Amino acid sequence: MSDNLASQFLLREDVTFLNHGSFGACPRPVFETYQAFQLELEREPVDFLGRRLTDTMREPRHVLAAEVGSGPEDLVGVINATTGLNIVAHSLPLQAGDEILTTDHEYSALEKTWAQVCRRTGAEVKVVKVPLPLEEESQFVDTILAGMTERTRVLFLSHITSPTALLFPLEAVIAEARRRNIWTVIDGAHTPGHIDLDLDALGADFYAGNCHKWMMAPKGSAFLHARPEVQGLLTPLVISHGWTEQSKQPGAKGAFGNSPFIDEIEVQGTRDPAAWLTIPSALAFRRENDWRSVARRCSELAEETLERVVERTGLAPLGSSAFRAPQMVAIPIPPCDAPAIHKTLFEKHRIEIPVFKWQDRHIARLSVQGYNVRGQMDSLIAALDELVGLSDQAASAATA
Ligand SMILES: Cc1ncc(COP(=O)(O)O)c(C=O)c1O
């Protein structure tokens, strides 16, 4: 990867930024487009928000839908994946005795969302433990299928997991859940711009994705996708001008001429739509910079860095390469005081990377994006070696 790509980003030069996974990073030209939209809005707010907004929102929706394999009427902008998934979780008609089936790899804010839904409805969350290391699709599929009962109403899964950076093979479990009339709700916070998506083919009832992570659009750009047959189940979290009394009737039109699904969720009171409007610019940036090749190089560097650490520690990866996210990898590190290591990595070494304890494992979650270079991986390995003694581990494993 060339320094040229790093210069296209706004990241501080004194920080080795290895945490694209948490909040993304927006390239300079894309950020300029974002600011241009904000300026245009401020120069004539009534024209921008009052007269033209519905039309202006349409192009990003069509462009994004084509990118992620969705019909343009089946996807709507939200400000983050959490919001999209909350709309679903709070809309589904659950009651006491119902089960929400999920795994032990889910994102904590969404675990809280379902916990709150359960408190309100009396439904229960059932967590299955995905076997590790994940090396065969059947390990995942069998675990999920074994968790399904006649009480299961919802299957909630990440596509790429947050703590373990695993890529779950979803197709078979979604198909089986649909066969059993279980609603499938997928957390795709990490997938847009990271892996190829064909949402219609995947067939989940509901799928939320972030454009502000790997697609590199500005913060506050995300989407909720819903199959046409289940869109009518949804109620927005905020009721605003897009809502109509008739919206649940067959063939109803939304308040602004789109489907009720789009109009009800898209209009949430006054807010800044600039991040959403910038999505076509983010996709253009990727095309102009041959991001497929960049992403391939990033993925190779992530893989190589994992292997270099594994060689030293002898600690096995959490899954084989087919089940690991391409540009984000959970690197197992020796037992340590994870919060202290995380703090020292940033304060002393100026390396931004999440380090945490997950279940009984200690993990450094490395993200590699186009602005990263191999020398930064060398710095990470050297710092980890200094702080947690990577090779000591191999030596003790060899003598054990
Ligand atoms: C798996 C997963 N789901 C959901 C989220 C939440 O994303 P956001 O805060 O953009 O809604 C994250 C954030 O990192 C995540 O990793």
Coordinates of C-alpha atoms and ligand atoms in Angstrom, one line a residue:
M1 CA 0.0 0.0 0.0
S2 CA 1.4 3.4 -0.9
D3 CA 1.7 6.5 1.3
N4 CA -0.4 8.1 -1.4
L5 CA -3.5 6.3 -0.1
A6 CA -2.7 7.4 3.5
S7 CA -2.5 11.0 2.2
Q8 CA -6.1 10.7 0.9
F9 CA -7.4 10.2 4.5
L10 CA -7.7 12.7 7.3
L11 CA -6.2 10.5 10.1
R12 CA -3.6 12.0 12.4
E13 CA -0.1 11.2 11.4
D14 CA 1.1 10.7 15.0
V15 CA -1.3 7.7 15.5
T16 CA -1.0 4.3 14.0
F17 CA -4.6 3.7 13.2
L18 CA -5.5 0.0 13.3
N19 CA -9.1 0.3 14.3
H20 CA -11.1 1.0 11.1
G21 CA -13.6 -1.5 12.4
S22 CA -15.0 0.6 15.2
F23 CA -16.0 3.8 13.3
G24 CA -14.4 3.7 9.9
A25 CA -12.4 6.6 8.4
C26 CA -13.6 8.8 5.6
P27 CA -11.3 9.7 2.7
R28 CA -10.6 13.4 2.1
P29 CA -12.5 13.8 -1.2
V30 CA -15.5 12.0 0.2
F31 CA -15.4 14.2 3.3
E32 CA -15.3 17.3 1.1
T33 CA -18.4 16.2 -0.7
Y34 CA -20.0 15.7 2.7
Q35 CA -19.1 19.2 3.7
A36 CA -20.3 20.6 0.4
F37 CA -23.8 19.1 1.1
Q38 CA -23.8 20.6 4.6
L39 CA -22.9 24.0 3.2
E40 CA -25.6 23.8 0.5
L41 CA -28.1 22.9 3.2
E42 CA -27.1 25.9 5.4
R43 CA -27.2 28.3 2.5
E44 CA -30.9 27.6 1.9
P45 CA -32.3 25.2 4.5
V46 CA -35.9 25.5 3.4
D47 CA -35.2 24.7 -0.2
F48 CA -32.8 21.8 0.7
L49 CA -34.9 20.2 3.5
G50 CA -38.4 21.5 2.7
R51 CA -38.6 21.2 -1.1
R52 CA -35.9 19.0 -2.4
L53 CA -35.1 16.4 0.2
T54 CA -37.3 13.5 -0.9
D55 CA -35.9 13.7 -4.4
T56 CA -32.3 14.2 -3.2
M57 CA -32.5 11.1 -0.9
R58 CA -33.5 8.9 -3.9
E59 CA -30.2 8.8 -5.8
P60 CA -28.1 7.4 -2.9
R61 CA -30.8 4.9 -2.2
H62 CA -30.8 3.6 -5.8
V63 CA -27.0 3.6 -6.0
L64 CA -26.6 1.8 -2.7
A65 CA -29.3 -0.7 -3.5
A66 CA -27.5 -1.7 -6.7
E67 CA -24.3 -2.0 -4.7
V68 CA -25.7 -4.4 -2.0
G69 CA -28.1 -6.4 -4.2
S70 CA -31.4 -4.9 -3.2
G71 CA -34.4 -3.5 -4.9
P72 CA -34.4 0.3 -4.4
E73 CA -37.8 0.2 -2.6
D74 CA -36.5 -2.4 -0.1
L75 CA -33.9 -0.3 1.6
V76 CA -34.0 2.9 3.6
G77 CA -31.5 5.2 5.1
V78 CA -30.9 5.2 8.9
I79 CA -28.1 6.9 10.8
N80 CA -26.5 3.7 12.0
A81 CA -27.0 -0.1 12.1
T82 CA -28.1 0.1 15.7
T83 CA -31.0 2.3 14.8
G84 CA -32.0 0.0 11.9
L85 CA -32.0 -3.0 14.2
N86 CA -33.8 -1.2 16.9
I87 CA -36.6 -0.4 14.5
V88 CA -37.0 -4.1 13.8
A89 CA -36.6 -5.3 17.4
H90 CA -39.2 -2.8 18.7
S91 CA -41.6 -3.5 15.9
L92 CA -41.9 -7.3 15.9
P93 CA -45.0 -8.5 17.7
L94 CA -43.4 -10.7 20.4
Q95 CA -44.9 -12.0 23.6
A96 CA -44.2 -14.1 26.7
G97 CA -43.1 -17.6 25.7
D98 CA -41.4 -16.4 22.4
E99 CA -37.7 -16.9 22.0
I100 CA -35.0 -14.8 20.2
L101 CA -32.3 -17.2 19.1
T102 CA -28.8 -15.6 18.9
T103 CA -25.1 -16.4 19.5
D104 CA -22.4 -15.6 22.0
H105 CA -20.6 -13.4 19.5
E106 CA -23.1 -10.5 19.2
Y107 CA -22.5 -6.8 19.6
S108 CA -23.2 -5.6 23.1
A109 CA -25.5 -2.7 22.2
L110 CA -27.7 -5.1 20.3
E111 CA -27.7 -7.6 23.2
K112 CA -29.0 -4.7 25.3
T113 CA -31.7 -3.9 22.6
W114 CA -33.0 -7.5 22.8
A115 CA -32.8 -7.5 26.6
Q116 CA -35.0 -4.4 26.7
V117 CA -37.4 -5.9 24.2
C118 CA -37.7 -9.0 26.4
R119 CA -38.3 -6.9 29.5
R120 CA -41.2 -5.2 27.7
T121 CA -42.7 -8.2 26.0
G122 CA -41.9 -11.2 28.2
A123 CA -40.0 -12.9 25.3
E124 CA -36.6 -14.5 26.1
V125 CA -33.2 -14.5 24.5
K126 CA -31.6 -17.9 23.9
V127 CA -27.9 -17.7 23.3
V128 CA -26.1 -20.6 21.6
K129 CA -22.3 -20.9 21.8
V130 CA -20.6 -21.1 18.4
P131 CA -17.9 -23.7 18.5
L132 CA -14.3 -22.4 18.1
P133 CA -12.2 -22.5 16.2
L134 CA -14.8 -22.2 13.4
E135 CA -13.4 -24.3 10.6
E136 CA -16.5 -26.0 9.0
E137 CA -19.8 -24.4 8.0
S138 CA -21.5 -27.4 9.6
Q139 CA -20.2 -26.4 13.0
F140 CA -22.1 -23.1 12.7
V141 CA -25.2 -24.4 11.0
D142 CA -25.7 -27.4 13.3
T143 CA -25.3 -25.2 16.4
I144 CA -27.9 -22.7 15.2
L145 CA -30.4 -25.4 14.0
A146 CA -30.0 -27.2 17.3
G147 CA -31.1 -24.0 19.1
M148 CA -34.3 -23.6 17.1
T149 CA -37.5 -24.8 18.8
E150 CA -41.2 -24.3 18.2
R151 CA -40.9 -21.2 20.4
T152 CA -38.2 -19.5 18.3
R153 CA -39.7 -16.4 16.7
V154 CA -36.6 -14.5 15.8
L155 CA -33.1 -15.5 14.6
F156 CA -30.7 -12.6 15.3
L157 CA -27.1 -13.0 14.0
S158 CA -24.2 -10.8 13.0
H159 CA -22.9 -11.3 9.5
I160 CA -19.4 -10.2 10.6
T161 CA -19.0 -10.4 14.4
S162 CA -17.6 -7.6 16.5
P163 CA -15.5 -9.3 19.2
T164 CA -14.3 -12.2 17.1
A165 CA -14.2 -10.7 13.6
L166 CA -15.7 -13.9 12.2
L167 CA -17.7 -14.1 9.0
F168 CA -20.7 -16.3 9.8
P169 CA -22.0 -18.5 6.9
L170 CA -25.7 -17.4 7.0
E171 CA -27.3 -18.8 3.9
A172 CA -28.4 -22.2 5.2
V173 CA -29.7 -21.0 8.6
I174 CA -31.6 -18.1 7.0
A175 CA -33.3 -20.5 4.6
E176 CA -34.2 -22.9 7.4
A177 CA -35.5 -20.1 9.7
R178 CA -37.6 -18.8 6.8
R179 CA -39.0 -22.3 6.3
R180 CA -40.0 -22.4 9.9
N181 CA -41.5 -18.9 9.9
I182 CA -38.8 -17.5 12.1
W183 CA -38.0 -13.9 11.4
T184 CA -34.4 -13.5 10.4
V185 CA -32.7 -10.2 11.6
I186 CA -29.1 -9.7 10.5
D187 CA -26.6 -7.3 11.9
G188 CA -24.5 -6.4 8.9
A189 CA -22.7 -3.4 10.6
H190 CA -19.3 -4.5 9.2
T191 CA -20.3 -5.9 5.8
P192 CA -21.0 -3.0 3.3
G193 CA -17.8 -2.3 1.5
H194 CA -16.1 -5.2 3.2
I195 CA -17.6 -8.2 1.5
D196 CA -19.7 -8.5 -1.6
L197 CA -23.4 -8.4 -0.7
D198 CA -26.4 -9.7 -2.5
L199 CA -29.2 -9.0 0.0
D200 CA -32.0 -10.3 -2.1
A201 CA -30.2 -13.6 -2.6
L202 CA -29.3 -13.9 1.0
G203 CA -33.0 -13.7 1.8
A204 CA -33.0 -12.4 5.4
D205 CA -36.2 -10.7 6.4
F206 CA -34.3 -7.7 7.9
Y207 CA -30.7 -6.6 7.4
A208 CA -29.0 -3.5 8.7
G209 CA -25.7 -2.3 7.4
N210 CA -23.3 0.6 8.0
C211 CA -21.9 2.6 5.2
H212 CA -19.7 4.6 7.6
K213 CA -17.4 1.7 8.4
W214 CA -15.9 -0.2 5.4
M215 CA -17.6 1.7 2.6
M216 CA -16.0 4.8 4.1
A217 CA -18.9 7.2 3.8
P218 CA -19.2 9.8 6.6
K219 CA -20.5 8.8 10.0
G220 CA -24.3 8.6 10.2
S221 CA -24.8 6.7 6.9
A222 CA -26.4 3.3 7.2
F223 CA -29.4 1.4 5.9
L224 CA -32.1 -1.0 6.8
H225 CA -33.2 -3.6 4.3
A226 CA -36.5 -5.4 4.6
R227 CA -38.1 -8.0 2.3
P228 CA -41.3 -6.5 0.8
E229 CA -43.5 -9.1 2.5
V230 CA -42.3 -7.9 6.0
Q231 CA -42.0 -4.2 5.5
G232 CA -45.5 -3.6 6.8
L233 CA -44.5 -5.0 10.2
L234 CA -42.2 -2.1 10.9
T235 CA -43.0 1.0 12.9
P236 CA -40.4 3.8 13.0
L237 CA -38.9 4.7 16.4
V238 CA -39.8 8.3 15.7
I239 CA -43.1 9.2 14.3
S240 CA -42.9 12.2 12.0
H241 CA -44.3 13.6 8.8
G242 CA -43.7 10.4 6.9
W243 CA -46.2 8.4 8.9
T244 CA -49.8 8.0 7.6
E245 CA -52.9 6.5 9.1
Q246 CA -53.3 4.3 6.0
S247 CA -49.7 3.0 5.8
K248 CA -50.5 -0.6 6.8
Q249 CA -53.2 -1.0 4.1
P250 CA -52.3 -3.1 1.1
G251 CA -50.9 -1.0 -1.7
A252 CA -50.7 2.2 0.5
K253 CA -48.5 5.0 -0.7
G254 CA -46.2 6.8 1.7
A255 CA -46.7 10.4 2.7
F256 CA -44.0 11.6 0.2
G257 CA -44.8 9.3 -2.7
N258 CA -42.4 6.4 -1.8
S259 CA -43.5 3.3 -0.1
P260 CA -44.7 3.7 3.5
F261 CA -41.6 1.7 4.6
I262 CA -39.3 4.4 3.1
D263 CA -41.3 7.5 4.0
E264 CA -41.9 6.5 7.6
I265 CA -38.3 5.7 8.4
E266 CA -36.6 8.3 6.2
V267 CA -38.4 11.2 7.7
Q268 CA -37.5 11.6 11.4
G269 CA -37.9 15.3 12.1
T270 CA -35.2 17.8 11.2
R271 CA -31.8 16.2 10.7
D272 CA -28.7 16.5 8.6
P273 CA -28.9 14.1 5.6
A274 CA -25.4 14.9 4.3
A275 CA -23.8 11.6 5.3
W276 CA -26.5 9.6 3.4
L277 CA -26.2 11.9 0.4
T278 CA -22.4 11.2 0.3
I279 CA -22.7 7.5 -0.3
P280 CA -22.4 7.8 -4.1
S281 CA -19.2 9.8 -3.6
A282 CA -17.8 7.1 -1.3
L283 CA -18.5 4.4 -3.9
A284 CA -17.0 6.6 -6.6
F285 CA -13.8 7.0 -4.5
R286 CA -13.5 3.3 -4.2
R287 CA -14.0 2.7 -8.0
E288 CA -11.5 5.5 -8.9
N289 CA -8.9 3.9 -6.5
D290 CA -9.4 0.3 -7.6
W291 CA -10.5 -0.6 -4.1
R292 CA -10.9 -4.3 -4.9
S293 CA -7.1 -4.5 -5.3
V294 CA -6.6 -2.3 -2.3
A295 CA -8.9 -4.5 -0.2
R296 CA -7.1 -7.6 -1.4
R297 CA -3.8 -6.2 -0.3
C298 CA -5.3 -5.2 3.1
S299 CA -6.7 -8.7 3.5
E300 CA -3.3 -10.3 2.7
L301 CA -1.6 -7.9 5.2
A302 CA -4.1 -8.8 7.9
E303 CA -3.6 -12.5 7.3
E304 CA 0.2 -12.2 7.3
T305 CA 0.1 -10.2 10.6
L306 CA -2.1 -12.8 12.2
E307 CA 0.3 -15.5 11.0
R308 CA 3.3 -13.7 12.4
V309 CA 1.7 -13.4 15.8
V310 CA 0.5 -17.0 15.8
E311 CA 4.0 -18.2 14.9
R312 CA 5.2 -16.4 18.0
T313 CA 2.4 -17.2 20.5
G314 CA 1.3 -20.6 19.3
L315 CA -2.3 -19.4 20.0
A316 CA -4.7 -20.7 17.3
P317 CA -6.9 -18.2 15.3
L318 CA -10.6 -18.2 16.1
G319 CA -11.5 -19.6 12.7
S320 CA -10.1 -20.7 9.4
S321 CA -9.6 -18.1 6.7
A322 CA -13.0 -18.8 5.1
F323 CA -14.7 -17.7 8.3
R324 CA -12.6 -14.7 9.1
A325 CA -13.5 -11.2 8.0
P326 CA -11.2 -10.2 5.1
Q327 CA -9.8 -6.9 6.6
M328 CA -10.4 -7.4 10.3
V329 CA -8.9 -10.1 12.4
A330 CA -9.2 -11.1 16.0
I331 CA -5.6 -11.9 17.0
P332 CA -5.4 -14.1 20.1
I333 CA -2.7 -12.7 22.5
P334 CA -1.4 -14.2 25.8
P335 CA -3.4 -13.6 29.0
C336 CA -2.9 -10.0 30.1
D337 CA -4.5 -7.0 31.7
A338 CA -6.3 -6.1 28.5
P339 CA -7.5 -2.6 29.5
A340 CA -4.0 -1.7 30.7
I341 CA -2.4 -3.0 27.4
H342 CA -5.0 -1.1 25.4
K343 CA -4.2 2.1 27.2
T344 CA -0.4 1.7 27.0
L345 CA -0.6 0.8 23.3
F346 CA -2.3 4.1 22.7
E347 CA -0.5 6.4 25.2
K348 CA 3.0 5.1 24.8
H349 CA 3.1 3.6 21.3
R350 CA 0.4 5.7 19.8
I351 CA -1.3 2.6 18.3
E352 CA -5.0 2.7 18.1
I353 CA -6.3 -0.9 18.3
P354 CA -9.0 -2.6 20.5
V355 CA -7.5 -5.0 23.0
F356 CA -10.0 -6.8 25.2
K357 CA -10.9 -10.0 27.1
W358 CA -13.7 -12.0 25.4
Q359 CA -14.9 -15.0 27.3
D360 CA -11.6 -16.7 28.3
R361 CA -9.5 -15.3 25.5
H362 CA -7.5 -12.1 25.1
I363 CA -7.8 -10.5 21.7
A364 CA -6.2 -7.6 19.8
R365 CA -8.7 -6.8 17.0
L366 CA -6.7 -5.6 14.0
S367 CA -8.3 -3.7 11.1
V368 CA -6.3 -3.1 8.0
Q369 CA -7.5 -0.4 5.6
G370 CA -6.0 1.2 2.5
Y371 CA -4.1 3.8 4.5
N372 CA -2.2 1.1 6.5
V373 CA 1.3 -0.1 5.6
R374 CA 3.4 -3.1 6.6
G375 CA 5.7 -1.1 8.8
Q376 CA 2.7 -0.4 11.1
M377 CA 2.2 -4.1 11.5
D378 CA 5.9 -4.4 12.5
S379 CA 5.3 -1.7 15.1
L380 CA 2.2 -3.5 16.4
I381 CA 4.0 -6.8 16.8
A382 CA 7.0 -5.1 18.4
A383 CA 4.8 -3.3 20.9
L384 CA 2.7 -6.4 21.7
D385 CA 5.9 -8.3 22.2
E386 CA 7.2 -5.8 24.6
L387 CA 4.0 -5.5 26.5
V388 CA 2.7 -9.1 26.6
G389 CA 5.7 -11.2 25.6
L390 CA 4.5 -12.9 22.4
S391 CA 7.5 -15.2 22.0
D392 CA 7.7 -16.1 25.7
Q393 CA 4.4 -17.8 25.0
A394 CA 5.7 -19.9 22.2
A395 CA 8.7 -20.9 24.4
S396 CA 6.5 -21.9 27.2
A397 CA 4.1 -23.8 24.9
A398 CA 7.1 -25.6 23.4
T399 CA 8.4 -26.7 26.9
A400 CA 4.9 -27.5 28.2
Ligands
LIG1 C1 -21.5 -6.2 14.9 C2 -21.8 -4.8 15.2 N1 -23.1 -4.4 15.2 C3 -23.5 -3.2 15.4 C4 -22.5 -2.2 15.6 C5 -23.0 -0.8 15.9 O1 -22.7 0.1 14.8 P1 -23.3 1.5 14.9 O2 -22.8 2.1 16.2 O3 -22.8 2.2 13.7 O4 -24.8 1.4 14.9 C6 -21.2 -2.5 15.6 C7 -20.2 -1.4 15.8 O5 -19.0 -1.6 15.8 C8 -20.8 -3.8 15.4 O6 -19.5 -4.2 15.4

